[in-house]
Amino acid sequence: MMVVVQNMSLQSGTNYRLRDISATFESGKHHIIVGPNGAGKSSLLQVIAGSIPPSSGNVYLNEQDINNLSVEKIAIQRAILSQQIHIAFPMKVLDIIHMGRYPHKNSEVIDHENLIDQIIQSLQIQSLQHRWYQSLSGGEAQKVQLARVLVQLNAAESPDQKLLLLDEPVSHLDPQYQQEIMRQAQQLVERGVTVISVLHDIYLALQFADQLYFMKNNRLLYTQSLKEQLLPELIEKVFEVQVEIGVHPITKRPFIIYL
Amino acid sequence: MANQMKPNSKHLFVGLCLLLMASIIAGAALGAIPIEGSDMYYGLRNGILHHEQGNIAQQVFFSLRFPRVLLSAITGGSLAVSGLIMQAITRNPIVEAGLTGTSAGAALGASLVFVFTPLLPGLVPLFSIHFLLPAMAFAGALAATLLVYKMSGVNGYVQATTLLLVGVAVNAMAFSGIGFLSYIARDPQARSITFWNLGGFSGANWLQVGISVMIAIAAVTYFTKKAFTLDVLQLGEKEAVYLGLSIRVTRRNLLLVNTLLVATLTAWCGVIAFVGLIIPHLMRKYTDGTHRPLIAYCFVGGAILMVLADLAARLVMAPAELPVGIVTAIIGAPIFILLIRKQLFY
């Protein structure tokens, strides 16, 4: 899905939460937004998700103005993985994965049983599906939430029309789970899904991004394609730390070292 | 959480239904006048076919005991389901109609009817008291519930602790209004307000049973249809919106239907607290936590508890009887305290 943000601002009272943001998120790429705490990364994601209407400017999902789309309609084509979801009452893992069917509950076209089986297998969570959600570790729980989100996204069907948003999806998780979850997102990108992520971990961002977005003080400062040479000055300016950037000899991906 | 019994066991549900039938029969048989099986049969047959009245036992059974037991079953089931729904909306196990102002608001609305209808004699023939009472109870319940809900919301998100505290305040306001009304009321009205605030089924009749059955069926059907939505709400409001749930409309409709259900029953039998708290807590242990089975389990469980509580209320001090609200509070309050302790320390 193509996402276009045009001169968009978000205000609460007289405070700007987002100020004059313009960006084009092309489909089939992993777009990663980085920036210091309070830069407005999550607010931007919330506006693109359709849960907060922009105060001015426009957001288009596949050329349709987001203000003209209902939450029901948006939920059919985009899904969001947030960080850590707490559930107050005991529930089973499989029932939580099934919640991804919600926006498609009246659809007779989708074979949900089959879709859910496939997703459980590709995430290798067969052994978890009959357990109580509350008994899972943080990493396991996040994989279950990812499964639910993938059921909602239903990327098997016209993946280039789909949008996946990741809002700090791997914070506080062990490296093993961070890699697993980000790699799943990468597979979707390869199938044509647009993925927009908010990360505060710049290592992970460099590992997975096709396009990097630097935010600071509620503004989008720079956009940088990772095909180009990444400039240390950018990171130094945004994060106010001294860094050196190298290129890994085998993966050819950039990595940073804090000086 | 770890439980020996398989969740959603059909055997358990059938067992609960049989227990409910047994409780209803016991509730109908025992009391100031014991009633035998044959009198139940003939009482019911004569009553339905409008035959000539049988003996005293048959008359007591048909016009007093049986409607009373049925009303207590419907009320218990409905209050348990209503507690479950409030808990699902707020994602908190220590919420029920008695604590969020709903019951107290209904009580205030109904007290107004008790005190003011004798002063306005023209009003009663216009609106039969059987409809005026639930209508006013509904108005009071809705006003109190909305007040509590609006006051405890921050940016549209309801905080459970705030909800309980505001509920305490609104309850206090409603009860001071009721206190004022019983103070200015004449003796018989004051007595009926007092009795009614303690909760009881002694005034049960077939009209009340009929109206309650209709409302309970409508509400429980609606909630069952919304079971998947109630499940999805457990992810939190933000995630539910991500899944395409229009949260305002959903919450408003659930609250409206729930208030209607609680208000109608409260109009007949007064304020009965804690059933909506204990039963969902208990039933969660025997289901998988999804709302379709939970609603059914809670209704049957609540019905059993209320029929037995009413039976106890009639037998403990026989031939005098206790208000049933006292019985449920004696059982419920300690469990409520345990639940709060558990929330704080686990």
XYZ file of N, CA and C in Angstrom, chain B residues 68-310:
729
model
N -42.090 -16.319 42.474
C -40.975 -15.797 43.263
C -39.666 -16.514 42.933
N -39.737 -17.847 42.873
C -38.527 -18.622 42.577
C -38.045 -18.315 41.161
N -38.993 -18.224 40.213
C -38.589 -17.925 38.833
C -37.967 -16.535 38.736
N -38.591 -15.555 39.400
C -38.048 -14.192 39.342
C -36.652 -14.150 39.950
N -36.444 -14.883 41.047
C -35.115 -14.861 41.654
C -34.093 -15.510 40.719
N -34.497 -16.563 40.013
C -33.571 -17.211 39.074
C -33.191 -16.249 37.945
N -34.208 -15.593 37.353
C -33.928 -14.667 36.241
C -33.061 -13.509 36.724
N -33.383 -12.997 37.912
C -32.625 -11.870 38.452
C -31.168 -12.260 38.699
N -30.971 -13.415 39.350
C -29.599 -13.856 39.637
C -28.800 -14.031 38.363
N -29.408 -14.713 37.381
C -28.725 -14.931 36.105
C -28.384 -13.618 35.437
N -29.346 -12.701 35.406
C -29.131 -11.429 34.714
C -28.076 -10.586 35.418
N -28.103 -10.552 36.748
C -27.110 -9.743 37.469
C -25.707 -10.297 37.255
N -25.596 -11.627 37.211
C -24.277 -12.228 36.970
C -23.780 -11.854 35.580
N -24.655 -11.963 34.568
C -24.257 -11.606 33.208
C -23.910 -10.120 33.141
N -24.717 -9.300 33.821
C -24.450 -7.865 33.775
C -23.098 -7.535 34.398
N -22.750 -8.210 35.491
C -21.423 -8.014 36.085
C -20.330 -8.398 35.100
N -20.534 -9.528 34.433
C -19.560 -9.994 33.437
C -19.339 -8.945 32.349
N -20.445 -8.352 31.875
C -20.349 -7.375 30.783
C -19.608 -6.120 31.269
N -19.951 -5.644 32.480
C -19.250 -4.463 33.016
C -17.759 -4.753 33.149
N -17.428 -5.971 33.602
C -16.021 -6.334 33.766
C -15.309 -6.396 32.422
N -16.025 -6.898 31.400
C -15.421 -6.978 30.072
C -15.176 -5.582 29.516
N -16.114 -4.658 29.741
C -15.953 -3.303 29.209
C -14.797 -2.588 29.912
N -14.707 -2.759 31.241
C -13.667 -2.036 31.984
C -12.380 -2.842 32.107
N -12.394 -4.100 31.695
C -11.237 -5.010 31.827
C -10.792 -5.082 33.282
N -11.748 -5.142 34.175
C -11.395 -5.206 35.591
C -12.353 -6.140 36.318
N -11.821 -7.073 37.134
C -12.685 -8.076 37.768
C -13.464 -7.562 38.971
N -13.192 -6.342 39.437
C -13.909 -5.903 40.646
C -14.955 -4.840 40.330
N -15.670 -5.023 39.219
C -16.711 -4.077 38.827
C -18.036 -4.819 38.700
N -19.107 -4.253 39.206
C -20.449 -4.786 38.973
C -21.475 -3.687 39.210
N -22.738 -3.962 38.861
C -23.773 -2.925 38.862
C -23.929 -2.263 40.229
N -23.748 -3.046 41.317
C -23.903 -2.490 42.652
C -22.808 -1.488 43.004
N -21.684 -1.552 42.288
C -20.546 -0.700 42.629
C -20.377 0.478 41.690
N -21.050 0.461 40.552
C -20.846 1.532 39.576
C -22.039 2.478 39.502
N -22.869 2.481 40.536
C -23.964 3.443 40.590
C -25.241 2.968 39.914
N -25.145 1.914 39.067
C -26.310 1.499 38.288
C -27.480 1.105 39.196
N -27.215 0.222 40.163
C -28.293 -0.247 41.038
C -28.816 0.875 41.923
N -27.894 1.691 42.451
C -28.314 2.761 43.352
C -29.156 3.793 42.601
N -28.755 4.090 41.346
C -29.525 5.014 40.522
C -30.926 4.478 40.272
N -31.005 3.182 39.986
C -32.305 2.543 39.775
C -33.141 2.646 41.049
N -32.498 2.434 42.193
C -33.199 2.489 43.469
C -33.769 3.879 43.718
N -32.981 4.909 43.374
C -33.455 6.286 43.560
C -34.665 6.556 42.664
N -34.554 6.139 41.396
C -35.669 6.330 40.460
C -36.937 5.667 40.983
N -36.783 4.454 41.491
C -37.950 3.714 41.976
C -38.511 4.335 43.260
N -37.620 4.843 44.125
C -38.095 5.479 45.360
C -38.953 6.696 45.044
N -38.567 7.422 43.999
C -39.371 8.576 43.575
C -40.789 8.127 43.243
N -40.898 6.972 42.563
C -42.222 6.452 42.207
C -43.006 6.126 43.475
N -42.354 5.448 44.439
C -43.044 5.070 45.677
C -43.613 6.292 46.385
N -42.789 7.373 46.438
C -43.190 8.528 47.235
C -44.172 9.420 46.492
N -43.970 9.610 45.200
C -44.745 10.643 44.525
C -46.004 10.147 43.813
N -46.094 8.864 43.477
C -47.329 8.435 42.815
C -48.560 8.577 43.709
N -48.479 8.350 45.032
C -49.673 8.566 45.851
C -50.104 10.032 45.852
N -49.143 10.960 45.615
C -49.476 12.379 45.611
C -50.119 12.803 44.294
N -49.864 12.065 43.254
C -50.409 12.397 41.937
C -51.296 11.250 41.464
N -52.495 11.129 42.039
C -53.314 9.946 41.761
C -53.686 9.819 40.287
N -53.726 10.934 39.557
C -54.088 10.863 38.141
C -53.052 10.131 37.309
N -51.831 10.089 37.831
C -50.718 9.547 37.051
C -50.782 8.030 36.904
N -51.189 7.372 37.983
C -51.062 5.916 38.008
C -51.952 5.197 36.993
N -53.242 5.617 36.855
C -54.025 4.930 35.827
C -53.455 5.154 34.428
N -52.848 6.325 34.234
C -52.264 6.607 32.919
C -51.121 5.653 32.615
N -50.170 5.613 33.534
C -49.070 4.676 33.367
C -49.175 3.664 34.498
N -49.510 2.450 34.162
C -49.602 1.434 35.202
C -48.284 1.403 35.985
N -48.394 1.197 37.297
C -47.202 1.226 38.136
C -46.202 0.149 37.722
N -46.703 -0.898 37.078
C -45.809 -1.966 36.631
C -44.871 -1.489 35.537
N -45.250 -0.418 34.832
C -44.356 0.100 33.810
C -43.659 1.365 34.287
N -44.358 2.117 35.143
C -43.765 3.348 35.663
C -42.528 3.027 36.502
N -42.626 1.978 37.314
C -41.531 1.613 38.212
C -40.262 1.259 37.420
N -40.331 0.301 36.463
C -39.099 0.023 35.707
C -38.636 1.205 34.872
N -39.577 2.007 34.364
C -39.168 3.142 33.531
C -38.361 4.137 34.349
N -38.842 4.445 35.554
C -38.119 5.390 36.411
C -36.804 4.788 36.893
N -36.839 3.477 37.203
C -35.599 2.807 37.623
C -34.570 2.891 36.506
N -35.022 2.702 35.269
C -34.109 2.767 34.123
C -33.526 4.170 33.990
N -34.417 5.183 34.131
C -33.940 6.566 34.011
C -32.876 6.851 35.070
N -33.156 6.441 36.310
C -32.202 6.670 37.393
C -30.909 5.913 37.166
N -31.030 4.642 36.762
C -29.840 3.805 36.543
C -28.988 4.390 35.430
N -29.638 4.832 34.352
C -28.907 5.358 33.206
C -28.169 6.634 33.603
N -28.889 7.526 34.314
C -28.263 8.785 34.723
C -27.045 8.507 35.603
N -27.196 7.620 36.583
C -26.084 7.332 37.495
C -24.925 6.678 36.754
N -25.236 5.704 35.885
C -24.179 4.991 35.162
C -23.412 5.945 34.263
N -24.151 6.794 33.533
C -23.485 7.732 32.630
C -22.614 8.701 33.419
N -23.146 9.158 34.558
C -22.380 10.084 35.398
C -21.061 9.437 35.823
N -21.166 8.210 36.347
C -19.963 7.501 36.793
C -19.003 7.309 35.627
N -19.550 6.910 34.490
C -18.708 6.582 33.354
C -18.000 7.814 32.803
N -18.769 8.918 32.672
C -18.180 10.148 32.123
C -17.118 10.703 33.075
N -17.418 10.648 34.371
C -16.519 11.243 35.352
C -15.227 10.463 35.483
N -15.260 9.148 35.203
C -14.054 8.349 35.423
C -13.247 8.168 34.147
N -13.686 8.762 33.048
C -12.961 8.622 31.791
C -11.932 9.737 31.623
N -10.760 9.368 31.131
C -9.753 10.358 30.770
C -9.472 10.156 29.290
N -9.748 11.179 28.480
C -9.573 11.071 27.029
C -10.300 9.852 26.452
N -11.463 9.563 26.990
C -12.228 8.442 26.449
C -11.798 7.085 26.988
N -10.713 7.030 27.752
C -10.317 5.755 28.338
C -10.727 5.725 29.806
N -11.432 4.663 30.194
C -11.956 4.607 31.552
C -10.952 3.897 32.466
N -10.601 4.570 33.553
C -9.690 3.973 34.526
C -10.514 3.220 35.567
N -10.190 1.949 35.788
C -11.026 1.128 36.655
C -11.042 1.616 38.099
N -9.884 2.016 38.621
C -9.866 2.476 40.018
C -10.705 3.743 40.169
N -10.550 4.664 39.214
C -11.338 5.894 39.259
C -12.819 5.552 39.170
N -13.143 4.597 38.297
C -14.535 4.192 38.127
C -15.129 3.735 39.458
N -14.360 2.927 40.201
C -14.860 2.432 41.483
C -15.036 3.562 42.482
N -14.072 4.484 42.510
C -14.147 5.585 43.478
C -15.303 6.526 43.143
N -15.452 6.864 41.864
C -16.584 7.705 41.469
C -17.879 6.957 41.763
N -17.867 5.622 41.544
C -19.030 4.797 41.847
C -19.425 4.911 43.317
N -18.436 4.897 44.197
C -18.703 5.056 45.629
C -19.400 6.390 45.890
N -18.881 7.457 45.251
C -19.446 8.787 45.460
C -20.879 8.873 44.936
N -21.095 8.344 43.720
C -22.443 8.415 43.142
C -23.415 7.541 43.936
N -22.943 6.388 44.396
C -23.766 5.552 45.269
C -24.191 6.335 46.508
N -23.219 7.052 47.094
C -23.523 7.819 48.304
C -24.570 8.888 48.008
N -24.416 9.557 46.849
C -25.391 10.582 46.470
C -26.781 9.970 46.308
N -26.846 8.850 45.585
C -28.142 8.211 45.338
C -28.770 7.773 46.660
N -27.947 7.198 47.553
C -28.515 6.707 48.813
C -28.941 7.854 49.726
N -28.252 9.015 49.619
C -28.720 10.141 50.417
C -30.059 10.642 49.875
N -30.225 10.592 48.551
C -31.519 10.946 47.956
C -32.609 9.999 48.430
N -32.275 8.696 48.459
C -33.239 7.694 48.917
C -33.569 7.918 50.390
N -32.511 8.235 51.175
C -32.708 8.511 52.602
C -33.650 9.681 52.813
N -33.452 10.736 52.016
C -34.309 11.915 52.114
C -35.755 11.536 51.779
N -35.921 10.757 50.713
C -37.271 10.368 50.302
C -37.957 9.539 51.379
N -37.217 8.612 52.008
C -37.887 7.792 53.029
C -38.155 8.613 54.289
N -37.353 9.686 54.485
C -37.576 10.559 55.635
C -38.873 11.352 55.468
N -39.112 11.860 54.249
C -40.327 12.655 54.041
C -41.543 11.781 53.725
N -41.315 10.495 53.452
C -42.419 9.634 53.030
C -43.300 9.266 54.218
N -44.562 8.908 53.904
C -45.426 8.386 54.954
C -45.033 6.943 55.255
N -45.504 6.444 56.379
C -44.978 5.188 56.906
C -44.961 4.006 55.931
N -46.094 3.670 55.281
C -46.049 2.485 54.423
C -45.068 2.638 53.259
N -44.997 3.864 52.713
C -44.064 4.076 51.597
C -42.621 3.959 52.071
N -42.363 4.553 53.258
C -41.007 4.492 53.809
C -40.594 3.044 54.007
N -41.548 2.247 54.515
C -41.247 0.825 54.728
C -40.922 0.139 53.401
N -41.720 0.461 52.368
C -41.454 -0.234 51.114
C -40.116 0.218 50.516
N -39.725 1.482 50.735
C -38.400 1.913 50.259
C -37.301 1.156 50.999
N -37.416 1.085 52.331
C -36.392 0.422 53.135
C -36.261 -1.041 52.736
N -37.401 -1.708 52.677
C -37.376 -3.124 52.353
C -36.738 -3.341 50.993
N -37.109 -2.443 50.090
C -36.690 -2.562 48.712
C -35.190 -2.330 48.564
N -34.625 -1.412 49.363
C -33.187 -1.167 49.291
C -32.372 -2.337 49.799
N -32.985 -3.172 50.612
C -32.269 -4.349 51.092
C -32.417 -5.500 50.107
N -33.362 -5.388 49.201
C -33.525 -6.393 48.156
C -34.336 -7.575 48.602
N -35.307 -7.981 47.778
C -36.094 -9.143 48.134
C -37.092 -9.485 47.041
N -37.603 -10.706 47.097
C -38.506 -11.178 46.050
C -39.920 -11.409 46.555
N -40.243 -10.912 47.768
C -41.529 -11.285 48.348
C -42.714 -10.717 47.561
N -42.488 -9.672 46.777
C -43.608 -9.104 46.014
C -43.764 -9.688 44.623
N -43.057 -10.786 44.335
C -43.027 -11.292 42.958
C -44.404 -11.698 42.455
N -44.706 -11.372 41.193
C -45.938 -11.864 40.560
C -45.662 -12.226 39.104
N -46.686 -12.770 38.447
C -46.461 -13.295 37.095
C -46.170 -12.208 36.076
N -46.739 -11.005 36.278
C -46.472 -9.920 35.337
C -44.981 -9.561 35.358
N -44.437 -9.470 36.584
C -43.002 -9.165 36.714
C -42.153 -10.247 36.057
N -42.565 -11.508 36.288
C -41.818 -12.618 35.688
C -41.833 -12.481 34.169
N -43.016 -12.179 33.618
C -43.149 -12.075 32.165
C -42.260 -10.977 31.591
N -42.337 -9.784 32.181
C -41.527 -8.667 31.666
C -40.041 -8.978 31.807
N -39.656 -9.525 32.975
C -38.230 -9.834 33.202
C -37.717 -10.869 32.211
N -38.532 -11.893 31.949
C -38.096 -12.932 31.009
C -37.823 -12.305 29.650
N -38.729 -11.437 29.198
C -38.549 -10.837 27.875
C -37.280 -10.004 27.814
N -37.084 -9.144 28.825
C -35.903 -8.275 28.826
C -34.629 -9.113 28.933
N -34.663 -10.137 29.819
C -33.466 -10.966 30.013
C -33.115 -11.709 28.728
N -34.129 -12.263 28.048
C -33.840 -12.986 26.804
C -33.245 -12.032 25.771
N -33.863 -10.850 25.643
C -33.369 -9.886 24.656
C -31.923 -9.491 24.966
N -31.654 -9.167 26.237
C -30.315 -8.693 26.601
C -29.277 -9.801 26.441
N -29.592 -11.000 26.934
C -28.616 -12.085 26.873
C -28.350 -12.474 25.415
N -29.386 -12.447 24.574
C -29.180 -12.722 23.147
C -28.253 -11.673 22.540
N -28.508 -10.409 22.882
C -27.665 -9.330 22.349
C -26.200 -9.526 22.770
N -25.996 -9.800 24.062
C -24.620 -9.976 24.545
C -23.952 -11.179 23.872
N -24.718 -12.257 23.684
C -24.145 -13.442 23.053
C -23.741 -13.135 21.614
N -24.557 -12.327 20.935
C -24.200 -11.928 19.565
C -22.929 -11.084 19.568
N -22.706 -10.350 20.640
C -21.541 -9.475 20.734
C -20.366 -10.176 21.428
N -20.442 -11.498 21.600
C -19.415 -12.203 22.376
C -18.013 -11.991 21.801
N -17.889 -12.052 20.480
C -16.576 -11.892 19.848
C -16.041 -10.476 20.098
N -16.949 -9.487 20.006
C -16.558 -8.104 20.289
C -16.063 -7.971 21.728
N -16.764 -8.629 22.664
C -16.346 -8.576 24.071
C -14.970 -9.211 24.250
N -14.704 -10.294 23.506
C -13.372 -10.914 23.547
C -12.319 -9.914 23.080
N -12.589 -9.295 21.923
C -11.613 -8.386 21.321
C -11.330 -7.194 22.244
N -12.351 -6.758 23.000
C -12.167 -5.647 23.941
C -11.103 -5.966 24.990
N -10.859 -7.265 25.239
C -9.881 -7.633 26.263
C -8.454 -7.270 25.870
N -8.221 -6.973 24.575
C -6.894 -6.523 24.148
C -6.651 -5.086 24.570
N -7.694 -4.398 25.017
C -7.590 -2.971 25.330
C -8.245 -2.160 24.227
N -8.667 -0.947 24.585
C -9.444 -0.160 23.633
C -8.626 0.213 22.400
N -7.340 0.534 22.604
C -6.502 0.959 21.488
C -6.404 -0.169 20.452
N -6.119 -1.375 20.941
C -5.969 -2.505 20.025
C -7.297 -2.856 19.367
N -8.388 -2.717 20.125
C -9.702 -3.020 19.566
C -10.011 -2.084 18.399
N -9.634 -0.805 18.546
C -9.833 0.146 17.445
C -8.968 -0.255 16.252
N -7.727 -0.687 16.502
C -6.864 -1.161 15.412
C -7.522 -2.306 14.648
N -8.333 -3.094 15.359
C -9.001 -4.229 14.705
C -10.314 -3.809 14.044
N -10.576 -2.506 14.031
C -11.743 -2.015 13.302
C -13.007 -1.949 14.134
N -12.859 -1.992 15.456
C -14.040 -1.907 16.317
C -14.329 -0.436 16.612
N -15.553 0.018 16.347
C -15.855 1.424 16.663
C -16.234 1.494 18.137
N -15.284 1.946 18.919
C -15.327 1.752 20.369
C -16.466 2.515 21.028
N -16.720 3.754 20.573
C -17.759 4.555 21.221
C -19.133 3.912 21.079
N -19.464 3.530 19.841
C -20.776 2.941 19.572
C -20.920 1.625 20.338
N -19.873 0.808 20.275
C -19.911 -0.493 20.937
C -20.141 -0.337 22.436
N -19.336 0.552 23.048
C -19.419 0.723 24.488
C -20.774 1.291 24.886
N -21.256 2.272 24.098
C -22.545 2.887 24.408
C -23.663 1.844 24.358
N -23.681 1.036 23.287
C -24.760 0.052 23.156
C -24.708 -0.995 24.261
N -23.506 -1.476 24.560
C -23.377 -2.478 25.620
C -23.866 -1.904 26.951
N -23.455 -0.659 27.237
C -23.856 -0.038 28.506
C -25.365 0.176 28.574
N -25.958 0.596 27.448
C -27.411 0.842 27.416
C -28.190 -0.426 27.696
N -27.852 -1.500 26.983
C -28.579 -2.762 27.158
C -28.382 -3.276 28.581
N -27.140 -3.149 29.072
C -26.835 -3.624 30.411
C -27.625 -2.842 31.467
N -27.718 -1.530 31.279
C -28.441 -0.691 32.228
C -29.933 -1.035 32.206
N -30.459 -1.252 31.010
C -31.873 -1.627 30.890
C -32.155 -2.916 31.657
N -31.242 -3.891 31.488
C -31.411 -5.182 32.158
C -31.375 -5.018 33.678
N -30.343 -4.342 34.166
C -30.199 -4.186 35.616
C -31.369 -3.383 36.190
N -31.747 -2.309 35.479
C -32.791 -1.426 35.997
C -34.134 -2.151 36.098
N -34.483 -2.945 35.093
C -35.769 -3.641 35.123
C -35.851 -4.564 36.324
N -34.758 -5.333 36.519
C -34.794 -6.294 37.616
C -34.729 -5.596 38.957
N -33.924 -4.527 39.022
C -33.827 -3.779 40.271
C -35.184 -3.162 40.619
N -35.935 -2.778 39.593
C -37.257 -2.191 39.839
C -38.155 -3.165 40.590
N -38.043 -4.459 40.331
C -38.906 -5.435 41.011
C -38.366 -5.823 42.378
N -37.052 -6.049 42.443
C -36.566 -6.755 43.626
C -35.589 -5.940 44.447
N -35.317 -4.686 44.039
C -34.431 -3.863 44.847
C -32.970 -4.128 44.574
N -32.130 -3.580 45.444
C -30.689 -3.618 45.223
C -30.112 -4.915 45.774
N -29.551 -5.721 44.904
C -28.913 -6.963 45.345
C -27.483 -6.938 44.825
N -26.543 -6.776 45.739
C -25.153 -6.584 45.320
C -24.376 -7.897 45.321
N -23.243 -7.879 44.712
C -22.178 -8.898 44.764
C -22.401 -10.133 43.906
N -23.645 -10.397 43.445
C -23.843 -11.565 42.579
C -23.051 -11.381 41.291
N -23.074 -10.144 40.771
C -22.366 -9.842 39.535
C -20.859 -9.905 39.680
N -20.399 -10.015 40.908
C -18.975 -10.064 41.188
C -18.491 -11.509 41.356
N -19.234 -12.235 42.204
C -18.786 -13.587 42.565
C -18.895 -14.543 41.389
N -20.052 -14.514 40.721
C -20.313 -15.549 39.716
C -19.350 -15.473 38.518
N -19.144 -14.293 37.912
C -18.167 -14.268 36.804
C -16.776 -14.723 37.250
N -16.391 -14.319 38.464
C -15.082 -14.720 38.974
C -14.973 -16.245 39.041
N -16.042 -16.864 39.547
C -16.068 -18.325 39.689
C -16.092 -19.008 38.322
N -16.936 -18.503 37.417
C -17.143 -19.170 36.135
C -15.922 -19.060 35.217
N -15.123 -18.000 35.404
C -13.911 -17.876 34.593
C -12.980 -19.057 34.814
N -13.061 -19.666 36.003
C -12.179 -20.790 36.314
C -12.560 -22.039 35.515
N -13.802 -22.075 35.028
C -14.259 -23.297 34.354
C -14.479 -23.106 32.858
N -14.121 -21.917 32.336
C -14.252 -21.701 30.899
C -12.907 -21.266 30.351
N -12.847 -21.078 29.012
C -11.578 -20.664 28.416
C -11.444 -19.143 28.384
N -12.378 -18.430 29.029
C -12.267 -16.981 29.099
C -12.910 -16.252 27.926
N -13.386 -16.995 26.898
C -14.114 -16.314 25.822
C -15.556 -16.094 26.284
N -16.218 -15.082 25.710
C -17.472 -14.637 26.303
C -18.694 -15.446 25.920
N -18.633 -16.177 24.799
C -19.810 -16.967 24.429
C -20.147 -17.998 25.513
N -19.199 -18.874 25.897
C -19.526 -19.776 27.005
C -19.706 -19.048 28.335
N -18.906 -18.015 28.564
C -18.977 -17.323 29.860
C -20.375 -16.786 30.144
N -21.021 -16.208 29.121
C -22.351 -15.635 29.325
C -23.323 -16.726 29.781
N -23.271 -17.878 29.096
C -24.180 -18.969 29.458
C -23.897 -19.490 30.866
N -22.606 -19.723 31.157
C -22.230 -20.229 32.478
C -22.655 -19.250 33.577
N -22.408 -17.946 33.317
C -22.725 -16.946 34.342
C -24.218 -16.885 34.594
N -25.022 -16.989 33.518
C -26.468 -16.883 33.727
C -26.951 -18.026 34.620
N -26.536 -19.252 34.283
C -26.997 -20.410 35.060
C -26.452 -20.345 36.491
N -25.164 -19.994 36.615
C -24.549 -19.907 37.945
C -25.220 -18.859 38.810
N -25.483 -17.687 38.232
C -26.129 -16.618 38.973
C -27.530 -17.004 39.406
N -28.239 -17.720 38.514
C -29.596 -18.157 38.836
C -29.586 -19.112 40.028
N -28.651 -20.058 40.018
C -28.567 -21.014 41.139
C -28.298 -20.272 42.446
N -27.296 -19.377 42.411
C -26.925 -18.659 43.629
C -28.124 -17.893 44.195
N -28.877 -17.218 43.303
C -29.958 -16.371 43.793
C -31.129 -17.193 44.327
N -31.438 -18.309 43.654
C -32.535 -19.151 44.143
C -32.193 -19.691 45.534
N -30.931 -20.121 45.695
C -30.519 -20.653 46.997
C -30.447 -19.552 48.051
N -29.978 -18.353 47.645
C -29.891 -17.242 48.600
C -31.294 -16.862 49.077
N -32.247 -16.855 48.125
C -33.626 -16.507 48.499
C -34.227 -17.574 49.413
